[in-house]
mmCIF file with all atom_site columns, C-alpha atoms in Angstrom:
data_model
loop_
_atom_site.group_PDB
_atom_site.id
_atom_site.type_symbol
_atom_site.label_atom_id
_atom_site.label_alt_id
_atom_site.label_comp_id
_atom_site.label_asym_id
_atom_site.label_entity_id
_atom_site.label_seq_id
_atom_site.pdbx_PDB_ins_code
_atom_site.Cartn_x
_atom_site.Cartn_y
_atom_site.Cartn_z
_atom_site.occupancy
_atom_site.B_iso_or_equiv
_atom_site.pdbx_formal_charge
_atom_site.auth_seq_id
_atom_site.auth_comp_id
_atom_site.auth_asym_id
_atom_site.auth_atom_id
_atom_site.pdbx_PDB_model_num
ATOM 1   C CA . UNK A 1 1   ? 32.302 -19.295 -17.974 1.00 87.00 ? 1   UNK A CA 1
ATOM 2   C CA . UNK A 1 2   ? 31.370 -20.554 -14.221 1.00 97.00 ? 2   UNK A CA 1
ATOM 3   C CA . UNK A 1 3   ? 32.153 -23.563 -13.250 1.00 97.00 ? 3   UNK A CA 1
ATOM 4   C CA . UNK A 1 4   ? 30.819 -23.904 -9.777  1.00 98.00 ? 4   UNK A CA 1
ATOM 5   C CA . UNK A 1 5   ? 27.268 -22.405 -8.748  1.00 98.00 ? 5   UNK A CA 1
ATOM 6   C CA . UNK A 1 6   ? 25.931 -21.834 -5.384  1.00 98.00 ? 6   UNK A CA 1
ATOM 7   C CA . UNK A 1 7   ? 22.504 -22.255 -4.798  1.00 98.00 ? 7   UNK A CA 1
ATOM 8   C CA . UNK A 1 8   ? 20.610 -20.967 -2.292  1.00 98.00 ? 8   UNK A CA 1
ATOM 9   C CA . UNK A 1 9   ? 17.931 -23.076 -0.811  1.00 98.00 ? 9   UNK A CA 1
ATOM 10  C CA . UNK A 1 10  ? 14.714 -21.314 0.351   1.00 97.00 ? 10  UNK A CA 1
ATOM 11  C CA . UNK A 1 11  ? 12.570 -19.274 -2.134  1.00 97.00 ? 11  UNK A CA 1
ATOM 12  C CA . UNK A 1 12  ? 15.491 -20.770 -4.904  1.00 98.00 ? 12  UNK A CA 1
ATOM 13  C CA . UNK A 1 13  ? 15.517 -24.263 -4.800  1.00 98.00 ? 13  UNK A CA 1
ATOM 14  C CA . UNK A 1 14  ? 12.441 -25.132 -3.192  1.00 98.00 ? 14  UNK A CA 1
ATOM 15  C CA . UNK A 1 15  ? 8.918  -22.985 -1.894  1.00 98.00 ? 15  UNK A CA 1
ATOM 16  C CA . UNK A 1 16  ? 9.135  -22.956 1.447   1.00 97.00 ? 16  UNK A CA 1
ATOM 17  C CA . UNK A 1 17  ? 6.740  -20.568 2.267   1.00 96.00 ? 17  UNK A CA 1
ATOM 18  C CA . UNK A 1 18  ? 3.655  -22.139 4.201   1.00 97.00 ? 18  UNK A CA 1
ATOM 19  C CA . UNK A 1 19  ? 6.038  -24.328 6.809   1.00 97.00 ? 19  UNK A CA 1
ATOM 20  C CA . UNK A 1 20  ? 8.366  -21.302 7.272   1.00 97.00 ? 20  UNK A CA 1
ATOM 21  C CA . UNK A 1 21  ? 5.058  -19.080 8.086   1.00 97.00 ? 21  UNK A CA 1
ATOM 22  C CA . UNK A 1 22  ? 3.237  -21.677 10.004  1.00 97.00 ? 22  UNK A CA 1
ATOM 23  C CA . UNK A 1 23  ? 6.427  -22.287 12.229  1.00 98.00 ? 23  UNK A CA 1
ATOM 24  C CA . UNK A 1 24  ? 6.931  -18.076 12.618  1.00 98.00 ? 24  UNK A CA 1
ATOM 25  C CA . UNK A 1 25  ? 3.184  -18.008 13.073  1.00 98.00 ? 25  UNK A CA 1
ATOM 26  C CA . UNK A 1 26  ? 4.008  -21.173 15.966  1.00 98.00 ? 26  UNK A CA 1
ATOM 27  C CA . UNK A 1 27  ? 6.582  -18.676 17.157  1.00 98.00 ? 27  UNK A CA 1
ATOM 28  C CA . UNK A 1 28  ? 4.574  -15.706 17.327  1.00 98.00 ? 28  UNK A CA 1
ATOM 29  C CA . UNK A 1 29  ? 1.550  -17.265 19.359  1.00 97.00 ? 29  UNK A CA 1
ATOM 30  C CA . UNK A 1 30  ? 3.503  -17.953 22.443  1.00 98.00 ? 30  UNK A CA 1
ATOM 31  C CA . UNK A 1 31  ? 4.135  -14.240 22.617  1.00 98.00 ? 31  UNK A CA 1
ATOM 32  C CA . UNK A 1 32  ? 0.521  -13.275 22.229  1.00 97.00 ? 32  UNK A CA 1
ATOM 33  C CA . UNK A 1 33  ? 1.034  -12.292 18.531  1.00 97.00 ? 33  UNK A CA 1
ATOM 34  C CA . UNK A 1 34  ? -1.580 -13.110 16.300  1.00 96.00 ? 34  UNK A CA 1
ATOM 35  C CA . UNK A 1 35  ? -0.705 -13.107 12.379  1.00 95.00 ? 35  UNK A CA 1
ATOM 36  C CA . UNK A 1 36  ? -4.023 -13.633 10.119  1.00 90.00 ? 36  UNK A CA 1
ATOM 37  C CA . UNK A 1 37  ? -2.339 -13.183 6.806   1.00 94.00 ? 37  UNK A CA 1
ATOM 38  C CA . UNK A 1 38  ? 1.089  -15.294 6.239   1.00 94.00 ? 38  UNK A CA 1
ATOM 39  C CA . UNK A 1 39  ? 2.002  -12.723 3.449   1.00 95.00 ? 39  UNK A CA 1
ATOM 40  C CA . UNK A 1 40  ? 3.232  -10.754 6.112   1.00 96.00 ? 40  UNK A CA 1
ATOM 41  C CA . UNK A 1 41  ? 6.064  -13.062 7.416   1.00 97.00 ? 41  UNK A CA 1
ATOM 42  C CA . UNK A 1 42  ? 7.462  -13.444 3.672   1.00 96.00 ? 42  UNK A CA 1
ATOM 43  C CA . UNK A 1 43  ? 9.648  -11.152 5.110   1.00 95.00 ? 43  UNK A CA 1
ATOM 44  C CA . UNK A 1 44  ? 10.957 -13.736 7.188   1.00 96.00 ? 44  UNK A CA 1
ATOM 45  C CA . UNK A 1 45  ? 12.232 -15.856 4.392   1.00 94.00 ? 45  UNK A CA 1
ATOM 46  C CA . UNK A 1 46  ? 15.580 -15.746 3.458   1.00 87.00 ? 46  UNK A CA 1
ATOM 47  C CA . UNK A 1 47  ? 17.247 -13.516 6.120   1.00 88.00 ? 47  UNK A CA 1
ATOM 48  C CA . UNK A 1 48  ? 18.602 -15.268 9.266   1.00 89.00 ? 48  UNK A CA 1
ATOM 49  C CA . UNK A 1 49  ? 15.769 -16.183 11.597  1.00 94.00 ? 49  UNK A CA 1
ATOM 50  C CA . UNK A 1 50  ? 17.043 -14.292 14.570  1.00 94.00 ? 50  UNK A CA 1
ATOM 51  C CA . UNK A 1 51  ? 17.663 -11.190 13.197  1.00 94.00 ? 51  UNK A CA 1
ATOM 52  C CA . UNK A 1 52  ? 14.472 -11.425 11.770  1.00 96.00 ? 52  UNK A CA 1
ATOM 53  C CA . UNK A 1 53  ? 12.709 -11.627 15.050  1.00 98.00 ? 53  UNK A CA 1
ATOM 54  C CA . UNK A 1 54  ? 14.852 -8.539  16.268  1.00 97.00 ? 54  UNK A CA 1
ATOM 55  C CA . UNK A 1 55  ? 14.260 -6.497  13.520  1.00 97.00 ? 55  UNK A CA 1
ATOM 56  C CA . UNK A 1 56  ? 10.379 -7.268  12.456  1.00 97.00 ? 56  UNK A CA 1
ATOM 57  C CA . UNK A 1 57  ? 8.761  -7.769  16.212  1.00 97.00 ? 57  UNK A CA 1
ATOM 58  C CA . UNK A 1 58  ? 11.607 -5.552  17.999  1.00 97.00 ? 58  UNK A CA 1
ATOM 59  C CA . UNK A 1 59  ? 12.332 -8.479  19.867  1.00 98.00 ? 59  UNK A CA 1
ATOM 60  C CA . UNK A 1 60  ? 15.681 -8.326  22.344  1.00 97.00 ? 60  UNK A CA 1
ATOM 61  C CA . UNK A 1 61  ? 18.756 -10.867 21.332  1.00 96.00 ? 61  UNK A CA 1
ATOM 62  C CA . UNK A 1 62  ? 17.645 -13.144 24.018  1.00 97.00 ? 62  UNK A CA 1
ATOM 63  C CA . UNK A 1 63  ? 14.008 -13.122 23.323  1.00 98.00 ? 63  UNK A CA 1
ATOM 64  C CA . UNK A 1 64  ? 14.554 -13.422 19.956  1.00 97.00 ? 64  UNK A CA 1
ATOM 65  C CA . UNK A 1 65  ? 17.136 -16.604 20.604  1.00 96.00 ? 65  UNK A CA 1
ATOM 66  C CA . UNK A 1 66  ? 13.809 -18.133 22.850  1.00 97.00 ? 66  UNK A CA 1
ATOM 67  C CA . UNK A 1 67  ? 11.433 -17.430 19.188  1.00 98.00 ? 67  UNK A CA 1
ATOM 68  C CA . UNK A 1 68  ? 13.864 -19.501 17.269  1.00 97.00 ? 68  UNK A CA 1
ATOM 69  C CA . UNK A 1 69  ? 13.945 -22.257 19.572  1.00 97.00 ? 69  UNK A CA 1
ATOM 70  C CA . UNK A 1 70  ? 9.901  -21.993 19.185  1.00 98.00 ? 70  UNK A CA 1
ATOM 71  C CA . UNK A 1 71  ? 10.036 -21.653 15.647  1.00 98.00 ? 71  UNK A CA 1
ATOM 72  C CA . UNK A 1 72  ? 12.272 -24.982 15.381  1.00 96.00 ? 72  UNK A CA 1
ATOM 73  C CA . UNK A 1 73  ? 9.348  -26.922 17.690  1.00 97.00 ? 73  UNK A CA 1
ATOM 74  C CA . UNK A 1 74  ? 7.186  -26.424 15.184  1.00 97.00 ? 74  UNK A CA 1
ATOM 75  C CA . UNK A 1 75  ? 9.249  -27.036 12.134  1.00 97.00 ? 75  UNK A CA 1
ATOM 76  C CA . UNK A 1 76  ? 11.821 -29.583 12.824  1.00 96.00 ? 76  UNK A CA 1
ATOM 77  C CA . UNK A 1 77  ? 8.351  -31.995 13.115  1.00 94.00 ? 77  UNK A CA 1
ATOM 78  C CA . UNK A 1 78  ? 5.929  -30.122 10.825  1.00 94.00 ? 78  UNK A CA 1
ATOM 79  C CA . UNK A 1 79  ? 7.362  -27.062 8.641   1.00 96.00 ? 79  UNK A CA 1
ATOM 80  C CA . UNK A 1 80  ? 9.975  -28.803 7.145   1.00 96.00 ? 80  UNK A CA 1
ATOM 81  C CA . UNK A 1 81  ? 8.289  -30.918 4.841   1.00 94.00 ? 81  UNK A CA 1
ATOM 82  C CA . UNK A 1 82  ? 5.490  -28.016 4.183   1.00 96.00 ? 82  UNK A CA 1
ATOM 83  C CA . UNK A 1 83  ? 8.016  -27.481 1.110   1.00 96.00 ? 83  UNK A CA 1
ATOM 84  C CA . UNK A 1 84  ? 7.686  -27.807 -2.623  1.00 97.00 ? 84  UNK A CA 1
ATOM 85  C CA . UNK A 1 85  ? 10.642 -28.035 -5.015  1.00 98.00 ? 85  UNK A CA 1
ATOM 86  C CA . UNK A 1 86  ? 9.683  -24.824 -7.469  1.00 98.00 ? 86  UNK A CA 1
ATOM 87  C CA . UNK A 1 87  ? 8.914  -26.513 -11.556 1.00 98.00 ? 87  UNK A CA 1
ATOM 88  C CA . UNK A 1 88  ? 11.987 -26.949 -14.165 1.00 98.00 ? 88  UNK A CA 1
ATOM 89  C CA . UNK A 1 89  ? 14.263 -27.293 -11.008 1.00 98.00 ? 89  UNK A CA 1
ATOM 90  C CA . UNK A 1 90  ? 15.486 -30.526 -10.951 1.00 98.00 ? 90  UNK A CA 1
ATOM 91  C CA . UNK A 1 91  ? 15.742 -30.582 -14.960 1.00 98.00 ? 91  UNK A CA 1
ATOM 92  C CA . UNK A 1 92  ? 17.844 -27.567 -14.686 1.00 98.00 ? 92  UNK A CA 1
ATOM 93  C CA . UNK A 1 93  ? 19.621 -29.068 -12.006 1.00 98.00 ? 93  UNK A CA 1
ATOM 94  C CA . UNK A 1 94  ? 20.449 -32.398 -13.994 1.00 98.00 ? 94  UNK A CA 1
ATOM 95  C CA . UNK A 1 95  ? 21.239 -30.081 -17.213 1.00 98.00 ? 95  UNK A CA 1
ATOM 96  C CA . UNK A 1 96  ? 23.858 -28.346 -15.284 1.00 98.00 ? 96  UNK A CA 1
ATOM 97  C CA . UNK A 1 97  ? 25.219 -31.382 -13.774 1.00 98.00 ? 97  UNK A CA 1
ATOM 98  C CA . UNK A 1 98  ? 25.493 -33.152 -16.977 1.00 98.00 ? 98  UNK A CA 1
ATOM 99  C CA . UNK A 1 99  ? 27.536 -29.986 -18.423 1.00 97.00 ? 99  UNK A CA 1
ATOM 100 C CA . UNK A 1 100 ? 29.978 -30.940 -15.564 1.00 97.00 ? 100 UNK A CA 1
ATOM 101 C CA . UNK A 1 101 ? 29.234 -28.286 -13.401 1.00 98.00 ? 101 UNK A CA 1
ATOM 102 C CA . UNK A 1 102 ? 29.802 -28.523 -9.389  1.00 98.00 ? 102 UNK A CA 1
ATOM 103 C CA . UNK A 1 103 ? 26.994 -27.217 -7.772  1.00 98.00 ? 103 UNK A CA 1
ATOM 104 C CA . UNK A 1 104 ? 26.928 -26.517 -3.999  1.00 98.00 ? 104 UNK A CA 1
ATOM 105 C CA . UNK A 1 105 ? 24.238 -25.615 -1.370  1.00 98.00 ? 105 UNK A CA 1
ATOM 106 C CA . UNK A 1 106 ? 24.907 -22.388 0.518   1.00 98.00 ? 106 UNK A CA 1
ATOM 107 C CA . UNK A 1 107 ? 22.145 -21.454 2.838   1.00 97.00 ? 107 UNK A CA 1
ATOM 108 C CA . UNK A 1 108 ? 21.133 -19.552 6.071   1.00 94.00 ? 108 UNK A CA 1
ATOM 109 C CA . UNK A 1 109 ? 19.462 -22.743 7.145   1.00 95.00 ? 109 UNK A CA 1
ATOM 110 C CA . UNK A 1 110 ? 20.597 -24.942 9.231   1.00 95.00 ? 110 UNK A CA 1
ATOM 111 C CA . UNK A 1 111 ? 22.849 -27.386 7.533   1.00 97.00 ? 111 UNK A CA 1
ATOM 112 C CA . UNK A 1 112 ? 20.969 -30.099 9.688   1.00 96.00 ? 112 UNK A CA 1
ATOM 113 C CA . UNK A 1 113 ? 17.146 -29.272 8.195   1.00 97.00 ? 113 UNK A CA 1
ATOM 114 C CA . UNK A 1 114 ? 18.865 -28.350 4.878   1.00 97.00 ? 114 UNK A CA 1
ATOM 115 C CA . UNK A 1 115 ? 20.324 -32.134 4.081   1.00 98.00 ? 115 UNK A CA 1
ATOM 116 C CA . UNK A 1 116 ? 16.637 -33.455 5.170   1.00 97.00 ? 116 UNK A CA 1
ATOM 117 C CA . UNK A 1 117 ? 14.792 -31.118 2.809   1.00 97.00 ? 117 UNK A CA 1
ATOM 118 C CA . UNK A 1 118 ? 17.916 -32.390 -0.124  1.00 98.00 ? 118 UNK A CA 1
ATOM 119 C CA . UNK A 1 119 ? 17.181 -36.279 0.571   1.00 98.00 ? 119 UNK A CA 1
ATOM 120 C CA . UNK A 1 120 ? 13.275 -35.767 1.054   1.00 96.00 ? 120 UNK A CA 1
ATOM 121 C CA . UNK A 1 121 ? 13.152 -34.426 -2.620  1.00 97.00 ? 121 UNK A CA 1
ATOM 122 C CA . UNK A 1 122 ? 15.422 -36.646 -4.275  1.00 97.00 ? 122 UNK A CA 1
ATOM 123 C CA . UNK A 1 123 ? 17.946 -33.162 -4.993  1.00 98.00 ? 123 UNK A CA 1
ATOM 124 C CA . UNK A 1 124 ? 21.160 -34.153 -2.935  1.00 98.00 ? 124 UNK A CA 1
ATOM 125 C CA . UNK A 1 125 ? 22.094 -36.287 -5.982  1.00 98.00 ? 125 UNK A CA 1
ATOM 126 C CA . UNK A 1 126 ? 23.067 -33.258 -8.021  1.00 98.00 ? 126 UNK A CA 1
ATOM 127 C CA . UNK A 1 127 ? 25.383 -31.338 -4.875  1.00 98.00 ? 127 UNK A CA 1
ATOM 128 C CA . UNK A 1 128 ? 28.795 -31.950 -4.228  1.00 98.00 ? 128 UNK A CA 1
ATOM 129 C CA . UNK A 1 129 ? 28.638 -29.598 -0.555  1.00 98.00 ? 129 UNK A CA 1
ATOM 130 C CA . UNK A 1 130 ? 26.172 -28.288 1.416   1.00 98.00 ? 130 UNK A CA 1
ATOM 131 C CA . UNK A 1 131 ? 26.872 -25.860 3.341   1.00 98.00 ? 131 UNK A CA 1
ATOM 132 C CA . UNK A 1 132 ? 24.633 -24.073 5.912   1.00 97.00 ? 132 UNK A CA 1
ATOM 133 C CA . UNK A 1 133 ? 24.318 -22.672 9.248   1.00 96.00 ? 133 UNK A CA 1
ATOM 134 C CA . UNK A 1 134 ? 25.263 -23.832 12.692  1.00 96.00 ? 134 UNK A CA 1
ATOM 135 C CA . UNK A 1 135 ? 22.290 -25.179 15.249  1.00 93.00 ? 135 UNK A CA 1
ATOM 136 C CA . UNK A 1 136 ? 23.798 -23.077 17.683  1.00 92.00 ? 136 UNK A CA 1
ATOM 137 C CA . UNK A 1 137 ? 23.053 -19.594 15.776  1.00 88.00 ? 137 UNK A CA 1
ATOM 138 C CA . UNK A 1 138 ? 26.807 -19.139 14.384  1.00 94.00 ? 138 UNK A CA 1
ATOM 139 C CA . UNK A 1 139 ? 27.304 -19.527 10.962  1.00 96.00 ? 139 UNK A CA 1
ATOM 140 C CA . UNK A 1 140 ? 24.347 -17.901 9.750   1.00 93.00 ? 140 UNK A CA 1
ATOM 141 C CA . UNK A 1 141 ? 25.007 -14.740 7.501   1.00 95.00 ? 141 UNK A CA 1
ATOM 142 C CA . UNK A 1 142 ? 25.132 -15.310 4.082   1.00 96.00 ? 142 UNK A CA 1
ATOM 143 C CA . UNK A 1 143 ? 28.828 -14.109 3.441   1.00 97.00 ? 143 UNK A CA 1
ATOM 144 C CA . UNK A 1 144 ? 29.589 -16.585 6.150   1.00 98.00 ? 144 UNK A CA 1
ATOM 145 C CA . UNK A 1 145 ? 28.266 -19.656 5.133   1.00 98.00 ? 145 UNK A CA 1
ATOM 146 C CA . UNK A 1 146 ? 29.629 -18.773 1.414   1.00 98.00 ? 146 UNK A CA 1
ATOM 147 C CA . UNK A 1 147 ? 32.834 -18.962 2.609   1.00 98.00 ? 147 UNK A CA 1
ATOM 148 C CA . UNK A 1 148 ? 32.656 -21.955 4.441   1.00 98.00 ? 148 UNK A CA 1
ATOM 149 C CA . UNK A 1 149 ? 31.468 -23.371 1.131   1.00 98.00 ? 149 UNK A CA 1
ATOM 150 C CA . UNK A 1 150 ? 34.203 -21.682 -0.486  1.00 98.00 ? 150 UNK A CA 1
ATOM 151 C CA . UNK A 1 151 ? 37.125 -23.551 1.844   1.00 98.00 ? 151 UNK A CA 1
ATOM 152 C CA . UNK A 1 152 ? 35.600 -26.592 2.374   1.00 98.00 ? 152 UNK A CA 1
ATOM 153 C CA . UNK A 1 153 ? 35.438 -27.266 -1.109  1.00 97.00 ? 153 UNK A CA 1
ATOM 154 C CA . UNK A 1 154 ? 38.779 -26.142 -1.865  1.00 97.00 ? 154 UNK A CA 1
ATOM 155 C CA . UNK A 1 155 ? 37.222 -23.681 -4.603  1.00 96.00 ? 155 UNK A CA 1
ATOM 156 C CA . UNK A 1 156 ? 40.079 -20.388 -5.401  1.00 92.00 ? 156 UNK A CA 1
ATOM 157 C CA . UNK A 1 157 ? 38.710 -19.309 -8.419  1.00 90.00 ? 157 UNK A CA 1
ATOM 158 C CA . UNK A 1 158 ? 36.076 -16.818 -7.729  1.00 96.00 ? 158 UNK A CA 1
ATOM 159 C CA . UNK A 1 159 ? 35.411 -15.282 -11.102 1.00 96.00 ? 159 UNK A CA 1
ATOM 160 C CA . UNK A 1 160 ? 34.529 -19.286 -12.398 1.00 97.00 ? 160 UNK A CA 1
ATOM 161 C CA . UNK A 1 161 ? 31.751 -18.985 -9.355  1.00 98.00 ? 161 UNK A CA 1
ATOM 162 C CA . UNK A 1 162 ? 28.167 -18.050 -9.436  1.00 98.00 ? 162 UNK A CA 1
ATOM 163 C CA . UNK A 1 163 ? 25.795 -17.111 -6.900  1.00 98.00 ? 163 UNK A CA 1
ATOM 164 C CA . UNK A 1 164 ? 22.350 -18.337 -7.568  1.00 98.00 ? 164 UNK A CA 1
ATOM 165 C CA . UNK A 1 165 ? 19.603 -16.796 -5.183  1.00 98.00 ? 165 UNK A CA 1
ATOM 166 C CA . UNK A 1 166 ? 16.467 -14.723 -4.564  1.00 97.00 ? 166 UNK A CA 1
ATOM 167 C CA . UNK A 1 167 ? 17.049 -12.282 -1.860  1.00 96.00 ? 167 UNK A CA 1
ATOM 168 C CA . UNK A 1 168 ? 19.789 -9.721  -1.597  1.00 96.00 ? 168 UNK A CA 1
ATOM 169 C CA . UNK A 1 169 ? 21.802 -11.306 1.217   1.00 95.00 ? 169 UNK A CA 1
ATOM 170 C CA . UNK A 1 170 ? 22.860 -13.595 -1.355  1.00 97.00 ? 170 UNK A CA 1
ATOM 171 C CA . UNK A 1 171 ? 24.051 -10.869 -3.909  1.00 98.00 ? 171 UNK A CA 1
ATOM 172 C CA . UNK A 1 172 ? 25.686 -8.944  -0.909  1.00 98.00 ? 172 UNK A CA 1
ATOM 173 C CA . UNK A 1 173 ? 26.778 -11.961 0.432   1.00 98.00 ? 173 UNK A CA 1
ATOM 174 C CA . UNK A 1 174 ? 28.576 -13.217 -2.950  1.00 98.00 ? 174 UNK A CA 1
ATOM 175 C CA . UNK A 1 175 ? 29.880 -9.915  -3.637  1.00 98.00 ? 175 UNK A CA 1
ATOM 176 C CA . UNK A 1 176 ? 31.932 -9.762  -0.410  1.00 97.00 ? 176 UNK A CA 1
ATOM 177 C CA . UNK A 1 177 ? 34.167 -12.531 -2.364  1.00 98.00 ? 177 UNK A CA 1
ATOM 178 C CA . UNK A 1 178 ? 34.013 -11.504 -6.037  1.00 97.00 ? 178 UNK A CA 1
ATOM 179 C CA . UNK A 1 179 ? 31.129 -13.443 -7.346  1.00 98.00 ? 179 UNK A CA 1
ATOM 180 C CA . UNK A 1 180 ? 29.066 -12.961 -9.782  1.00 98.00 ? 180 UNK A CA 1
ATOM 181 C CA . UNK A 1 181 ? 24.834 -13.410 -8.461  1.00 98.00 ? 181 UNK A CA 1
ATOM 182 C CA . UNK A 1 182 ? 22.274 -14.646 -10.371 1.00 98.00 ? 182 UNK A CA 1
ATOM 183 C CA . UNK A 1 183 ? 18.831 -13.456 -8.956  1.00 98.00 ? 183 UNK A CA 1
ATOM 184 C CA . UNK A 1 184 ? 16.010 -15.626 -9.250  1.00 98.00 ? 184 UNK A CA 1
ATOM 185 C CA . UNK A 1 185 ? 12.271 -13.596 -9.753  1.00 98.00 ? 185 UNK A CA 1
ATOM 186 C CA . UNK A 1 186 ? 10.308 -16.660 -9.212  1.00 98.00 ? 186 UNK A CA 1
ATOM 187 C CA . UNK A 1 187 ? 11.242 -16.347 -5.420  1.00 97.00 ? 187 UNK A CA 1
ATOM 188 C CA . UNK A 1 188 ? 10.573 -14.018 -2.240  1.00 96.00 ? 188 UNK A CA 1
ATOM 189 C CA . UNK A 1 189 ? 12.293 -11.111 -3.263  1.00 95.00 ? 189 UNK A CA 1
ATOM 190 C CA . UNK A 1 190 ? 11.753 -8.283  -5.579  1.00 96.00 ? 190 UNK A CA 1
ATOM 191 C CA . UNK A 1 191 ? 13.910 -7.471  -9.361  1.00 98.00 ? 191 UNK A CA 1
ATOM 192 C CA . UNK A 1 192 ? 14.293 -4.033  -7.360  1.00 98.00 ? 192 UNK A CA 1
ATOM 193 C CA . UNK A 1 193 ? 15.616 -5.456  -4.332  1.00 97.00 ? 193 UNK A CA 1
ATOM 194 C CA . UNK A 1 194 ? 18.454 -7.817  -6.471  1.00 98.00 ? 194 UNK A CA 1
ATOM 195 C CA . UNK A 1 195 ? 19.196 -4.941  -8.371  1.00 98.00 ? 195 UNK A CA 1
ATOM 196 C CA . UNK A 1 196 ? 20.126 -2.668  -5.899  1.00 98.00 ? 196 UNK A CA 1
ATOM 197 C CA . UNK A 1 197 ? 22.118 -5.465  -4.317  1.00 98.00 ? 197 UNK A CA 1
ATOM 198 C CA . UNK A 1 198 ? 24.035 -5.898  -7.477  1.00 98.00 ? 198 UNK A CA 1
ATOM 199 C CA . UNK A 1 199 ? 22.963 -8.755  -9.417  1.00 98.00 ? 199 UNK A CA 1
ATOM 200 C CA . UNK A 1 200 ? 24.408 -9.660  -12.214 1.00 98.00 ? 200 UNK A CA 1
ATOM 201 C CA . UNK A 1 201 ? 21.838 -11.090 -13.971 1.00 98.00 ? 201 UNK A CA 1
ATOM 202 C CA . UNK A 1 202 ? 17.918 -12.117 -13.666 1.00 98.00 ? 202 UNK A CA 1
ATOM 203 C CA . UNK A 1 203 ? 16.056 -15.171 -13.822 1.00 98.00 ? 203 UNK A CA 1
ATOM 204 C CA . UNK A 1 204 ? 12.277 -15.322 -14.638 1.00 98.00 ? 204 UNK A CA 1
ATOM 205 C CA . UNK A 1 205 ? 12.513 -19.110 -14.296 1.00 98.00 ? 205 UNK A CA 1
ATOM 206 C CA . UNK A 1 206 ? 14.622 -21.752 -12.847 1.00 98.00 ? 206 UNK A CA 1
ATOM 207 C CA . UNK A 1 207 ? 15.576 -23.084 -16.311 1.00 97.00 ? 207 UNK A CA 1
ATOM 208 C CA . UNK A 1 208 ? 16.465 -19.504 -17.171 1.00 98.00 ? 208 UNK A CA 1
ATOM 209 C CA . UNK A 1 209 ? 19.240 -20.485 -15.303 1.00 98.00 ? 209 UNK A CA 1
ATOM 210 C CA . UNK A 1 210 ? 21.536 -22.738 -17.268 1.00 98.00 ? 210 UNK A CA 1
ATOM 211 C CA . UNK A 1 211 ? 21.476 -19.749 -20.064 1.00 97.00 ? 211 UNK A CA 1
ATOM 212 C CA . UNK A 1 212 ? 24.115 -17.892 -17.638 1.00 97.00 ? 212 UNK A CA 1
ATOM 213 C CA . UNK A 1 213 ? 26.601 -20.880 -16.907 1.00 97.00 ? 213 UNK A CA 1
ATOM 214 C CA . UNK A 1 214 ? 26.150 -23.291 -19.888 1.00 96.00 ? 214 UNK A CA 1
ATOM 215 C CA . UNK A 1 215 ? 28.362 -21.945 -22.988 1.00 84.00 ? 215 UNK A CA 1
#
């Protein structure tokens, strides 16, 4: 069985959905974009914030560099905290914990807003690592942040790891090193986007969880 699991953070851990959209929608406004309906920049959550920019608005690298240091105005003071830790999540977490399981943070978020969100809702208790991305825009694809989790906690067995997330960078991301993913459905993405990406198994609920990793 596993006996470390990764978690990812947004649309996994917690709900981040109206400070991520109001900060895009912050974003946005400077360049004359107007967003009425905040189900549209879903999209955005998950998937590094940059590329996001490029890839949704057809923004250049360098304008889309200048939207995340808009979208950070906004939520390093306001987003952050527009947050919600999903129900059954910290009981899972402590059920896991109490199994002796080491759990560790790997996220596209900056490591920096990722500890704050942790402490704010009483969750960095239950982590041993968290690992995230750089301020400075390195460090922010998913296989790359998994493996600085991987080193820095000194963790070799691969096949005893889990992936726990909602998107598919986190399956794809995971896969790159052997590990098995556990996609959550409560979250942003779709049971046909995880299973095209190769998860191994499916989560209606975060307590669904511990039925995967505790014997």
């Amino acid at each position: 069985m596993y006996q470390t699991v990764l978690f990812d953070l947004d649309g996994t851990l917690t709900d981040p959905g109206v400070g991520i959209t109001n900060s895009v929608m912050y974003a946005l406004k400077k360049y004359g974009i107007e967003v009425s309906d905040r189900r549209e920049l879903y999209k955005f959550i998950g998937p590094p914030l940059q590329e996001s920019f490029e890839s949704f608005y057809d923004f250049s690298e360098e304008k889309a560099r200048e939207a995340v240091s808009y979208y950070r105005e906004h939520y390093s003071k306001t987003g952050i905290f527009e947050n919600k830790v999903y129900e059954g999540m910290e009981e899972t977490l402590k059920k896991l914990k109490n199994s002796g399981k080491n759990l560790v943070v790997a996220t596209a978020k900056p490591e920096l807003f990722a500890n704050q969100i942790l402490e704010h809702f009483h969750l960095s208790r239950y982590f041993s690592f968290v690992a995230g991305a750089n301020m400075d825009g390195t460090r922010t694809r998913k296989e790359e942040v998994i493996d600085y989790a991987l080193k820095s906690c000194g963790i070799l067995e691969h096949s005893q790891t889990v992936m726990v997330g909602d998107r598919k960078h986190d399956v794809l991301g995971a896969t790159r090193f052997g590990i098995d993913t556990i996609g959550v459905l409560y979250g942003y993405g779709t049971r046909e986007e995880l299973e095209q990406a190769g998860a191994a198994y499916f989560a209606e609920r975060p307590e669904d969880i511990c039925q995967f990793v505790i014997p």
